[in-house]
Coordinates of C-alpha atoms and ligand atoms in Angstrom, one line a residue:
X785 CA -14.7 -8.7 -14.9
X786 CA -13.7 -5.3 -16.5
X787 CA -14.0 -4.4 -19.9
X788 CA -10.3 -3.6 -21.0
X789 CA -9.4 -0.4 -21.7
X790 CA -9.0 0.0 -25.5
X791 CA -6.0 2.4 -24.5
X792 CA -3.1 2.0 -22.9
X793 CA -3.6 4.6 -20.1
X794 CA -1.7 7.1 -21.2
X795 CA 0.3 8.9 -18.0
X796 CA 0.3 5.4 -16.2
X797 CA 3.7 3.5 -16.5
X798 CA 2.9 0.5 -18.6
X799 CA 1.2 -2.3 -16.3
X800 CA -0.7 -5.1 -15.9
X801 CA -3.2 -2.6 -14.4
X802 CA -2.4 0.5 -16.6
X803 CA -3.7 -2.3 -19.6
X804 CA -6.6 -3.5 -17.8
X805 CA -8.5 -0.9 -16.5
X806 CA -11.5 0.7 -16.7
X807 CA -11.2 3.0 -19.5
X808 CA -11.1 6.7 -17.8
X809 CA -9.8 9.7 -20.0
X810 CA -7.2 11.4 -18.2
X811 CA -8.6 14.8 -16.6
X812 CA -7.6 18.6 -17.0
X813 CA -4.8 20.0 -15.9
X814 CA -5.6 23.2 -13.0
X815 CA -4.9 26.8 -14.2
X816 CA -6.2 29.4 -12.7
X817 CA -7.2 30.5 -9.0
X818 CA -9.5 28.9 -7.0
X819 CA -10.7 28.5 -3.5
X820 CA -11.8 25.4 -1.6
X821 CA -12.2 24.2 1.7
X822 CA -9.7 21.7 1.2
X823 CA -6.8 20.9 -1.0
X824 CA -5.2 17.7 -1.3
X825 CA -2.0 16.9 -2.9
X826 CA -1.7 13.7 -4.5
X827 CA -4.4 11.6 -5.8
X828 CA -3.0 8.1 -4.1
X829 CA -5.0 5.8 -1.9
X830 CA -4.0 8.6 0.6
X831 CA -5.1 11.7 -0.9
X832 CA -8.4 10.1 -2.4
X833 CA -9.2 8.5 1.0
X834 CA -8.9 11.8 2.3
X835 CA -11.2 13.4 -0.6
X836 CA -14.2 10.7 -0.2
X837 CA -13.8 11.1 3.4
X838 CA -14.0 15.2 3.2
X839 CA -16.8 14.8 0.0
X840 CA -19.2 12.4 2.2
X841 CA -19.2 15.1 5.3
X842 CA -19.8 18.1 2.8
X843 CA -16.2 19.7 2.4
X844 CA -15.4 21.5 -0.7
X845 CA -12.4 19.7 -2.0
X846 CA -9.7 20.1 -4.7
X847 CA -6.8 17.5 -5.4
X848 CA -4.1 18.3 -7.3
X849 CA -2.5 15.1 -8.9
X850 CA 0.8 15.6 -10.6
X851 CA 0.4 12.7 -13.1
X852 CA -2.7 10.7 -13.0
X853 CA -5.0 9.1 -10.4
X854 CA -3.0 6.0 -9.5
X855 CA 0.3 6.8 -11.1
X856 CA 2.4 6.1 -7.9
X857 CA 2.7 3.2 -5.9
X858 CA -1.4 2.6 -5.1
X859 CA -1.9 2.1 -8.8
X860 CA 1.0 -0.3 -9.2
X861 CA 1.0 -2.8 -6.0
X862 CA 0.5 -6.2 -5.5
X863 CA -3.4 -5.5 -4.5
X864 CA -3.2 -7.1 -1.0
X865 CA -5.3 -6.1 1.5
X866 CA -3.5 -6.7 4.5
X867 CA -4.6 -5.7 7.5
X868 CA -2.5 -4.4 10.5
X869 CA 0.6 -2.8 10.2
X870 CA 4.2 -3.5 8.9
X871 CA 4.9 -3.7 12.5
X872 CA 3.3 -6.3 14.5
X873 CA 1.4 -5.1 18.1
X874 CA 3.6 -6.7 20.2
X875 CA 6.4 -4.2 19.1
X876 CA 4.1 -1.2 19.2
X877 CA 3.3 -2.1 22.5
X878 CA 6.9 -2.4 24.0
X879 CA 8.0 0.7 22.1
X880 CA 5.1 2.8 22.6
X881 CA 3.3 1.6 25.7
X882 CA -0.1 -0.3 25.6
X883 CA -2.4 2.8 25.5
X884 CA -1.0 3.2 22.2
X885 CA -0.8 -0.6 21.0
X886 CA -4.6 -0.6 22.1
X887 CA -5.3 2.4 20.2
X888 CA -3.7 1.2 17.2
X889 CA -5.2 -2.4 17.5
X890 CA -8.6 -1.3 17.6
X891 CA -7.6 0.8 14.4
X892 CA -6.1 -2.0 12.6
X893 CA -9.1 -4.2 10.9
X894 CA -10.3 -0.5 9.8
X895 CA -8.8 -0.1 6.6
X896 CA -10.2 -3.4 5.1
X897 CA -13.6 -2.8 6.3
X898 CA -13.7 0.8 4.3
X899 CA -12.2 -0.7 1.0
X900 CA -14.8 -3.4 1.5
X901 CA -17.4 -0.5 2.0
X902 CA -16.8 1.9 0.0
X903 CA -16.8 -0.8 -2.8
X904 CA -20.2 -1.9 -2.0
X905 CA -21.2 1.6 -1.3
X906 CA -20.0 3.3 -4.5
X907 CA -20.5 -0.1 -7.0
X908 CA -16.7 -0.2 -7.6
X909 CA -15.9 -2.9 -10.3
X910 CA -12.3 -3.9 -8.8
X911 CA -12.3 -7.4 -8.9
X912 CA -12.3 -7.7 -4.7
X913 CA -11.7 -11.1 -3.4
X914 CA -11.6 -12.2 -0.1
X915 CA -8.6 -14.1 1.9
X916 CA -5.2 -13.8 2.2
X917 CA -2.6 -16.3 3.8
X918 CA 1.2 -15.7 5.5
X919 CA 3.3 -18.7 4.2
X920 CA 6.3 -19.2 6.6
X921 CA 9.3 -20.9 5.3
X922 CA 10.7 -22.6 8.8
X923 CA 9.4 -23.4 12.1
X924 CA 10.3 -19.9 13.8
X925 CA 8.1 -18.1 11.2
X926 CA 5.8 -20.6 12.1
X927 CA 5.6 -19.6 16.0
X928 CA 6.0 -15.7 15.3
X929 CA 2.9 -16.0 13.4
X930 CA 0.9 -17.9 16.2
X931 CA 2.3 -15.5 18.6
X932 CA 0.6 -12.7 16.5
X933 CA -2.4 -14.6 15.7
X934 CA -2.3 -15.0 19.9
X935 CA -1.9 -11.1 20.4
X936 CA -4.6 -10.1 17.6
X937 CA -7.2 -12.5 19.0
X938 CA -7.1 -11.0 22.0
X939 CA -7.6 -7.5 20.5
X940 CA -10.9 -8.8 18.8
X941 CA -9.9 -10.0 15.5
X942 CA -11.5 -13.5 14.6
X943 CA -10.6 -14.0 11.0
X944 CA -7.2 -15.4 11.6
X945 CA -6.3 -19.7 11.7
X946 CA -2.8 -21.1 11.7
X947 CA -2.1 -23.7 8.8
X948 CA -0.5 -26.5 8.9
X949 CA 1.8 -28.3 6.5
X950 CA -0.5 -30.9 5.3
X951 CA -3.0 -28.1 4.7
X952 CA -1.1 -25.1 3.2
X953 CA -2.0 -27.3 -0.7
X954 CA -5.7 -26.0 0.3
X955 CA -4.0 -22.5 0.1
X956 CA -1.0 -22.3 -2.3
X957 CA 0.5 -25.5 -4.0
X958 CA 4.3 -25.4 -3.4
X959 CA 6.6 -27.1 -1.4
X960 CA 8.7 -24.4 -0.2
X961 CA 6.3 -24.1 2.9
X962 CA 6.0 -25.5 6.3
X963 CA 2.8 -23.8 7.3
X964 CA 1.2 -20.4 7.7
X965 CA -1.5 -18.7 8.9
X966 CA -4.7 -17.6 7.2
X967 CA -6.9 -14.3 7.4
X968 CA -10.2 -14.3 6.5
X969 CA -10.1 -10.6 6.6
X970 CA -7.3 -10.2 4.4
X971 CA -8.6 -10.4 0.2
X972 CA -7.2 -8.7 -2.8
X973 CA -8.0 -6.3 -5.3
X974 CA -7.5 -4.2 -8.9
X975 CA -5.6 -1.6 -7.0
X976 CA -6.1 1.0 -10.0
X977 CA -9.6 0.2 -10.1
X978 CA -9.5 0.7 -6.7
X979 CA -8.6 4.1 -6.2
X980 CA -10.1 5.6 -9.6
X981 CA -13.4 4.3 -8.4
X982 CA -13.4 6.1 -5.4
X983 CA -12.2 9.1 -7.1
X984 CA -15.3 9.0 -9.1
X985 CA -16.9 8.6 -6.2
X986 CA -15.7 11.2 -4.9
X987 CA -16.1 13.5 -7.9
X988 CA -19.7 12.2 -7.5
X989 CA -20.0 14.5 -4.3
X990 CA -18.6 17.3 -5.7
X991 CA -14.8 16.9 -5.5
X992 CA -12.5 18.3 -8.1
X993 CA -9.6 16.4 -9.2
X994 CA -6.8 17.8 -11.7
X995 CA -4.4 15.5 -13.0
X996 CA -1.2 16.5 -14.6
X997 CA -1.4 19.1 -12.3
X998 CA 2.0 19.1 -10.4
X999 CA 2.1 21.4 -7.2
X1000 CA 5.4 23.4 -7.1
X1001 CA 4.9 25.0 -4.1
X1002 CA 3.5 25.2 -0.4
X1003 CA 2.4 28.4 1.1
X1004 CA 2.2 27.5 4.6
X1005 CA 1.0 30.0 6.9
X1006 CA -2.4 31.4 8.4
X1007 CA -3.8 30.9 5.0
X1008 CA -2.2 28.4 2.9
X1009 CA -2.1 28.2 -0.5
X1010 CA -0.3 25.6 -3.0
X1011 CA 0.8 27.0 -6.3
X1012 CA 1.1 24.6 -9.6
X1013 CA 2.7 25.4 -12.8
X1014 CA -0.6 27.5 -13.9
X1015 CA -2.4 28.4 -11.2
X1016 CA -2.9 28.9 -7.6
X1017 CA -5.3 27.1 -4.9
X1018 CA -6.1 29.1 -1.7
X1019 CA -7.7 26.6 1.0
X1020 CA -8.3 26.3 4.5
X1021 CA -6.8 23.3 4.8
X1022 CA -4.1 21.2 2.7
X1023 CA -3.1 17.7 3.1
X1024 CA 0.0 16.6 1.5
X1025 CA -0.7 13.0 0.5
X1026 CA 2.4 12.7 -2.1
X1027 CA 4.9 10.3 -0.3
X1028 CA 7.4 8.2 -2.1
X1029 CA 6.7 10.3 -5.8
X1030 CA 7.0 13.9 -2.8
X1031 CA 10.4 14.8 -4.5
X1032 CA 11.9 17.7 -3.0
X1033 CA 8.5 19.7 -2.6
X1034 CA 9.2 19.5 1.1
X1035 CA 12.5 18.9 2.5
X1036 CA 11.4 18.6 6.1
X1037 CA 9.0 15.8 5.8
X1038 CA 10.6 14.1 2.7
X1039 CA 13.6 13.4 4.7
X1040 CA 11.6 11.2 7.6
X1041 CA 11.1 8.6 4.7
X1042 CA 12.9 6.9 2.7
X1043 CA 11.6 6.2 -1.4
X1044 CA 11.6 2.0 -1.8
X1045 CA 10.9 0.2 -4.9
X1046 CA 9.6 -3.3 -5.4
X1047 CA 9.0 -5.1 -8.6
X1048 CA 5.8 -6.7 -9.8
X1049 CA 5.2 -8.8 -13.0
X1050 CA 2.1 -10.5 -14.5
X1051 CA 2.1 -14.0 -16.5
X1052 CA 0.2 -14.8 -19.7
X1053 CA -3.3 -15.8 -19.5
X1054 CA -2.9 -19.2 -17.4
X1055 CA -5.8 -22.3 -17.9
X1056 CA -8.2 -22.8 -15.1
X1057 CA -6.9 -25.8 -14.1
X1058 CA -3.7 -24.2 -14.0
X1059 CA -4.3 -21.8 -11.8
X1060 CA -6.6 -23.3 -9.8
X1061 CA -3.9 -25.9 -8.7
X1062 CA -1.8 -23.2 -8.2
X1063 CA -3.9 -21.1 -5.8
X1064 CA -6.6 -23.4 -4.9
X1065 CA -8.9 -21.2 -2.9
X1066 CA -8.0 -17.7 -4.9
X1067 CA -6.5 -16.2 -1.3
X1068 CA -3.7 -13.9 -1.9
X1069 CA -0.4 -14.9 -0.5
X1070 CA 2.8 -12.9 0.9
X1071 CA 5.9 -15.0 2.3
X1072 CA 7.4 -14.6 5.7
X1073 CA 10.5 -13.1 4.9
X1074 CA 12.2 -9.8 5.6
X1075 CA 12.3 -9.2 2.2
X1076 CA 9.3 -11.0 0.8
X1077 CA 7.3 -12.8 -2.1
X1078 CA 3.8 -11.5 -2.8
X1079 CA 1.6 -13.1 -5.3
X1080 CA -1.9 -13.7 -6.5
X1081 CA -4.1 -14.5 -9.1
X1082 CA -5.7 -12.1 -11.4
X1083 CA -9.3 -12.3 -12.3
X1084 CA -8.0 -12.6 -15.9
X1085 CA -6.2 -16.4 -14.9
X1086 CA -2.5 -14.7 -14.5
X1087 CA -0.2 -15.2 -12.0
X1088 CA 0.9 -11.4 -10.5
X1089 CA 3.7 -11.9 -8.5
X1090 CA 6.1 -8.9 -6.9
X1091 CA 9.1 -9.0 -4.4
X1092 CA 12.6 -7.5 -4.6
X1093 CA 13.6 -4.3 -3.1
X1094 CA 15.8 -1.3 -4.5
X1095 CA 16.7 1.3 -1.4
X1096 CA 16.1 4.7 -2.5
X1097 CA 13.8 3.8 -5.1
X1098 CA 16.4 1.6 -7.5
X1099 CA 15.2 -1.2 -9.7
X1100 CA 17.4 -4.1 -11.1
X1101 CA 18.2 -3.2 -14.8
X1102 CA 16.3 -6.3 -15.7
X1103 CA 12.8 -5.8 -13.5
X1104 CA 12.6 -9.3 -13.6
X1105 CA 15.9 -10.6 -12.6
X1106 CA 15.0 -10.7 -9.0
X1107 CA 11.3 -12.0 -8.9
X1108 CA 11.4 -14.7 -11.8
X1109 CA 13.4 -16.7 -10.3
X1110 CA 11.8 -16.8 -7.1
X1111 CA 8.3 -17.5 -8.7
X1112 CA 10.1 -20.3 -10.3
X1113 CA 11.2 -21.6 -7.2
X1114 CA 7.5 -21.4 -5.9
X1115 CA 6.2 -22.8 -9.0
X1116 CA 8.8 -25.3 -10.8
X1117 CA 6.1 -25.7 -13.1
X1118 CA 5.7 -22.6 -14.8
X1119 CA 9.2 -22.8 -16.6
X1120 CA 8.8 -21.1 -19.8
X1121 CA 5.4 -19.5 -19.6
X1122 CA 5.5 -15.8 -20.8
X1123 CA 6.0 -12.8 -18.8
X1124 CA 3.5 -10.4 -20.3
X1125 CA 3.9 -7.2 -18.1
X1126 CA 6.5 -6.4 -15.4
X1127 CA 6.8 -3.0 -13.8
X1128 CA 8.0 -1.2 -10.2
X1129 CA 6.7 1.3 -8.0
X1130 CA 7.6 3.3 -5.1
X1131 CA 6.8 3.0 -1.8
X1132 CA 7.7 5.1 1.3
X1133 CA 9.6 3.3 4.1
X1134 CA 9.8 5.0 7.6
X1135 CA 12.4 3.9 9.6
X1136 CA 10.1 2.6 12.5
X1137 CA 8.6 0.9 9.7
X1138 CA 5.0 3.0 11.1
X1139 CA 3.2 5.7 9.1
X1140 CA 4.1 8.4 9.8
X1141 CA 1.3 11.3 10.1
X1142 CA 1.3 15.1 11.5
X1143 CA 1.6 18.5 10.9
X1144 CA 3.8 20.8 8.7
X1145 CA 2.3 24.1 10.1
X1146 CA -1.6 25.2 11.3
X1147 CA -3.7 23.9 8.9
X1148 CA -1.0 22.0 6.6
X1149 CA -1.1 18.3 7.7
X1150 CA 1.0 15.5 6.2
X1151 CA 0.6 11.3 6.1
X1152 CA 3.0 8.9 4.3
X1153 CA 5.3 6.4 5.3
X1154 CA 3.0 3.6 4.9
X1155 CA 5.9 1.3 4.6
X1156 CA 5.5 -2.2 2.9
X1157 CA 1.6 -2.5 3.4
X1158 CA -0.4 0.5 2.7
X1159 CA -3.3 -0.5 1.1
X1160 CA -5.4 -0.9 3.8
X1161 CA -3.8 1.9 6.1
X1162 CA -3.6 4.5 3.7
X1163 CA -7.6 4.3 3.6
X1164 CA -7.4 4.2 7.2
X1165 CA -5.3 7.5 7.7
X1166 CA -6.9 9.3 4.8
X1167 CA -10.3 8.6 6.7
X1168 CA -8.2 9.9 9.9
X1169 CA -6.9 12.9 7.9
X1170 CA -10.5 13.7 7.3
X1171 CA -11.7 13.5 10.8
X1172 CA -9.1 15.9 11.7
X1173 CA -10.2 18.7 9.1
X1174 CA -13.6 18.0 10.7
X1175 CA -12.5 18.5 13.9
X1176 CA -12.2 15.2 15.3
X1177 CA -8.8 14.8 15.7
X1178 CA -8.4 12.2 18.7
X1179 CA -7.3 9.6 16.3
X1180 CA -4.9 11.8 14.6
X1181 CA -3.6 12.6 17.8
X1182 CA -2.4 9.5 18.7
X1183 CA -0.7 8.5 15.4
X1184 CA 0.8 12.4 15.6
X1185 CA 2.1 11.4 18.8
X1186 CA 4.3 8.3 17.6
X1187 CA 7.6 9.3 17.4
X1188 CA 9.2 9.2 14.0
X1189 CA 12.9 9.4 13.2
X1190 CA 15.3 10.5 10.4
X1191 CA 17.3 7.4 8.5
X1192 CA 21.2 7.1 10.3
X1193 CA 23.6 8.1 7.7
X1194 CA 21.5 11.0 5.8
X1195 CA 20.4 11.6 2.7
X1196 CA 23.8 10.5 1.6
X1197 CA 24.3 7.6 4.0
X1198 CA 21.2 6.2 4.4
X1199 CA 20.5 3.8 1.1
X1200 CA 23.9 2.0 2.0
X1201 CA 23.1 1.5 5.6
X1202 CA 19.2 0.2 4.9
X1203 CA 20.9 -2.1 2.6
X1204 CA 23.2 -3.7 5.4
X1205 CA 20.5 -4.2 7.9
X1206 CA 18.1 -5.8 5.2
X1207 CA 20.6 -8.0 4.0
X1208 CA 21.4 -8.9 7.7
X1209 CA 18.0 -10.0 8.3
X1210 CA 18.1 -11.7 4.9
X1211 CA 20.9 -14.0 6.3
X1212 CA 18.8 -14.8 9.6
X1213 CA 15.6 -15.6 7.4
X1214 CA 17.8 -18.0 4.9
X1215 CA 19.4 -20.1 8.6
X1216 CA 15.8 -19.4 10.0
X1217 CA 17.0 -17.8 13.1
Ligands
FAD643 C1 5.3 -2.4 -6.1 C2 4.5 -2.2 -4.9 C3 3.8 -3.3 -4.4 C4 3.0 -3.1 -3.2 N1 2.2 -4.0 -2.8 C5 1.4 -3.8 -1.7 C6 0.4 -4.8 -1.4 O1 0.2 -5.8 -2.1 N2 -0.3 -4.5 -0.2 C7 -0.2 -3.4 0.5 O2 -0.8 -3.3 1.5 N3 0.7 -2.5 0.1 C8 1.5 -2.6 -1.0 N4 2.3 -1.6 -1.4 C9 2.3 -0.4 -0.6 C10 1.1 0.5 -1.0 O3 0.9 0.4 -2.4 C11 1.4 2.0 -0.7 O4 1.7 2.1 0.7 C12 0.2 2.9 -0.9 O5 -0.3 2.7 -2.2 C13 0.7 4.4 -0.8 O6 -0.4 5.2 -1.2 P1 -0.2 6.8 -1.2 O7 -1.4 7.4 -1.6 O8 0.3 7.2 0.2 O9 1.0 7.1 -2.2 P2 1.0 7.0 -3.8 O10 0.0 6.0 -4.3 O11 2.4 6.8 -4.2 O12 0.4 8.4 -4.3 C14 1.1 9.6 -4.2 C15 0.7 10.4 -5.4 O13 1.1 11.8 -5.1 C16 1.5 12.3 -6.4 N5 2.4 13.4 -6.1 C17 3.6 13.4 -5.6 N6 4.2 14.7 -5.5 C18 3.2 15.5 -6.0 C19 3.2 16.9 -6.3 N7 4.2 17.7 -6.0 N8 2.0 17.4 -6.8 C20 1.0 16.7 -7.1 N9 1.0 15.3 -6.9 C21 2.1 14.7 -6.4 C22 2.1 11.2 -7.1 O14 2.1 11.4 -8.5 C23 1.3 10.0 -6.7 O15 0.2 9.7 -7.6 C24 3.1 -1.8 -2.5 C25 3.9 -0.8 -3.0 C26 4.6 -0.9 -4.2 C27 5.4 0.2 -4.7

């Protein structure tokens, strides 16, 4: 397990993860001029994919973080490595054709495989476990799951079983459940410890990565540039890795997503036999709901446990007035233990619920839009962001290719109406229709 940090993290917001991690003093701020192959804004799973993907094959490569490795939603998660994407194949397929489903499927156990490698690879302590299980509430999440256990299968992927009720106690111990599905593929991790241990990594191979160092500006152009408070980066390439925490810095692809918080809160220290009963086989476990319940345990004995939703990147005034009571209806039993941490992040949410990935001009390439589950496809795309610098870009041709589409209603409109259709599927999930 980690040594805890003897500081609270400074630049981090205050977390679970923020308190635990490997103790890493923040790095300098950029000033100056300088010229790289490569420069990368944002130092999330994205952006430091990218980096260790453009550091292994010999790029010169500058990111240019505006708080600290981590800050934004890949430092803050619930640490599930799920794989696929928050759409399900079957919906790719009919939308997009089955060249593209195909493409994609074959894509889709990637992400897990490269956090599982790069892990082994670089020696990264992030306390990686392996298997995950979908807990459905009623009989139709029961079938929709087999259906896209069914459709995986036959794209290749043999980690997945269907549960049933008189086995989901092997998995999770509560009696909200009628069944689930496993995937032996799926795991979790220390999501901070995650991404700053391939930023090492990366540094390792001669990456240079400035925190605090927020980018004000984009020259794009024949030869673009990205300016920060103090200085100025000229590169051949930039990839602009910054999605929910983007801000303004570029209107155009800033409006194709929409910022989404979720809440996340840790438990005191928890006996073993406590936890054990809990979580019997230490899998991690995310519900079937629209808007859904992810939990795990924590290689410290806690309960972490996240859910909620705030459109356009709102929390609850009370972070935990949403998730505490739903842990307590998973686990009755855990009525008065302490709450010791509870924070929120930001995620991006495309409307096609599908990353969203392309170009803002020549050489200036964008990804974001990882929707609910990122963890594994950000590693994916930054990979895929790096095969396109290199010049292999028939991956990132087809996830260019997807269409993408602005939120109905606007900036100003678009919160509200998100709202309604989540709450609309809410109501179908409660009657399980
Ligand atoms: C609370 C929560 C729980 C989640 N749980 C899970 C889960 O369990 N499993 C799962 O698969 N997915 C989960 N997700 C989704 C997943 O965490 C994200 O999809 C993924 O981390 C996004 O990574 P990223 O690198 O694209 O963005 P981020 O990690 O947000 O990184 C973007 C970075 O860019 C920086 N930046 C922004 N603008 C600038 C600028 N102008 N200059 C310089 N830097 C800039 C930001 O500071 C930030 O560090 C969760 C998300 C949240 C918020």
């Amino acid at each position: 397990m980690n040594a805890f940090a003897k500081f609270d993290n400074p630049g981090h917001v205050k977390s679970y993860y923020a308190a635990t991690a490997v103790a890493q003093s923040p790095r300098p701020a950029f000033e100056g001029a300088l010229e790289t192959d490569v420069c990368i804004i944002g130092g999330g799973f994205t952006g430091i994919s990218a980096a260790l993907e453009l550091a292994e094959r010999g790029f010169k490569v500058v990111v240019l973080e505006a708080n600290r490795v981590g800050f934004g939603a890949s430092g803050r998660n619930g640490g599930q490595i799920v794989n696929g994407y928050s759409r399900d194949l079957e919906t790719i397929r009919k939308w997009y054709g089955e060249d593209k489903a195909a493409a994609l499927g074959r894509m889709s156990l990637e992400g897990g495989d490269i956090i599982r490698e790069r892990v082994a690879k670089y020696g990264i302590d992030c306390d990686l476990r392996h298997g995950g299980f979908f807990a459905a509430f009623n009989d139709k999440q029961v079938r929709e799951m087999d259906k896209v256990r069914r459709d995986w299968e036959k794209r290749g992927h043999d980690g997945l079983e269907m549960v049933s009720k008189a086995e989901v106690g092997h998995y999770v111990s509560s009696n909200r459940y009628v069944g689930g599905m496993i995937d032996r593929k799926g795991g979790h991790i220390h999501p901070l410890n995650l991404v700053e241990g391939e930023a090492r990594a990366a540094e390792g191979l001669g990456a240079q990565i400035f925190e605090n160092s927020r980018v004000t500006h984009v020259h794009t152009g024949a030869k673009p540039s990205v300016s920060t408070e103090k200085g100025k980066v000229q590169a051949k390439y930039v990839l602009v890795c910054g999605n929910a925490y983007l801000g303004e810095l570029l209107p155009a692809i800033s409006s194709r997503m929409m910022p989404v918080s979720s809440q996340v809160m840790a438990t005191e220290r928890l006996d073993d036999a406590t936890i054990e009963k809990l979580l019997p086989a230490n899998y991690c476990v995310e519900d079937a709901n629209y808007v859904l319940d992810y939990y795990r345990r924590t290689a410290d004995n806690r309960l972490l446990y996240g859910g909620g939703i705030g459109y356009g990147g709102q929390d609850p005034k009370n972070l935990t007035s949403v998730i505490l009571p739903n842990m307590l209806k998973t686990f009755p039993e855990l009525k008065g233990v302490k709450i010791e941490y509870a924070w929120s992040g930001n995620f991006a949410l495309t409307l096609t619920r599908i990353p969203h990935m392309g170009k803002i001009s020549g050489t200036v390439y964008f990804s974001h839009g990882d929707s609910g589950h990122g963890v594994t496809t950000t590693h994916l795309l930054g990979r895929i962001l790096g095969e396109a610098v290199a010049g292999h870009a028939e991956r990132y041709d087809v996830w260019q290719s997807l269409p993408n589409f602005p939120f109905p209603g606007g900036r100003m409109f678009r919160v509200p109406l998100t709202a309604l259709g989540a709450w609309w599927y809410g109501i179908r999930d409660k009657l399980g229709v």
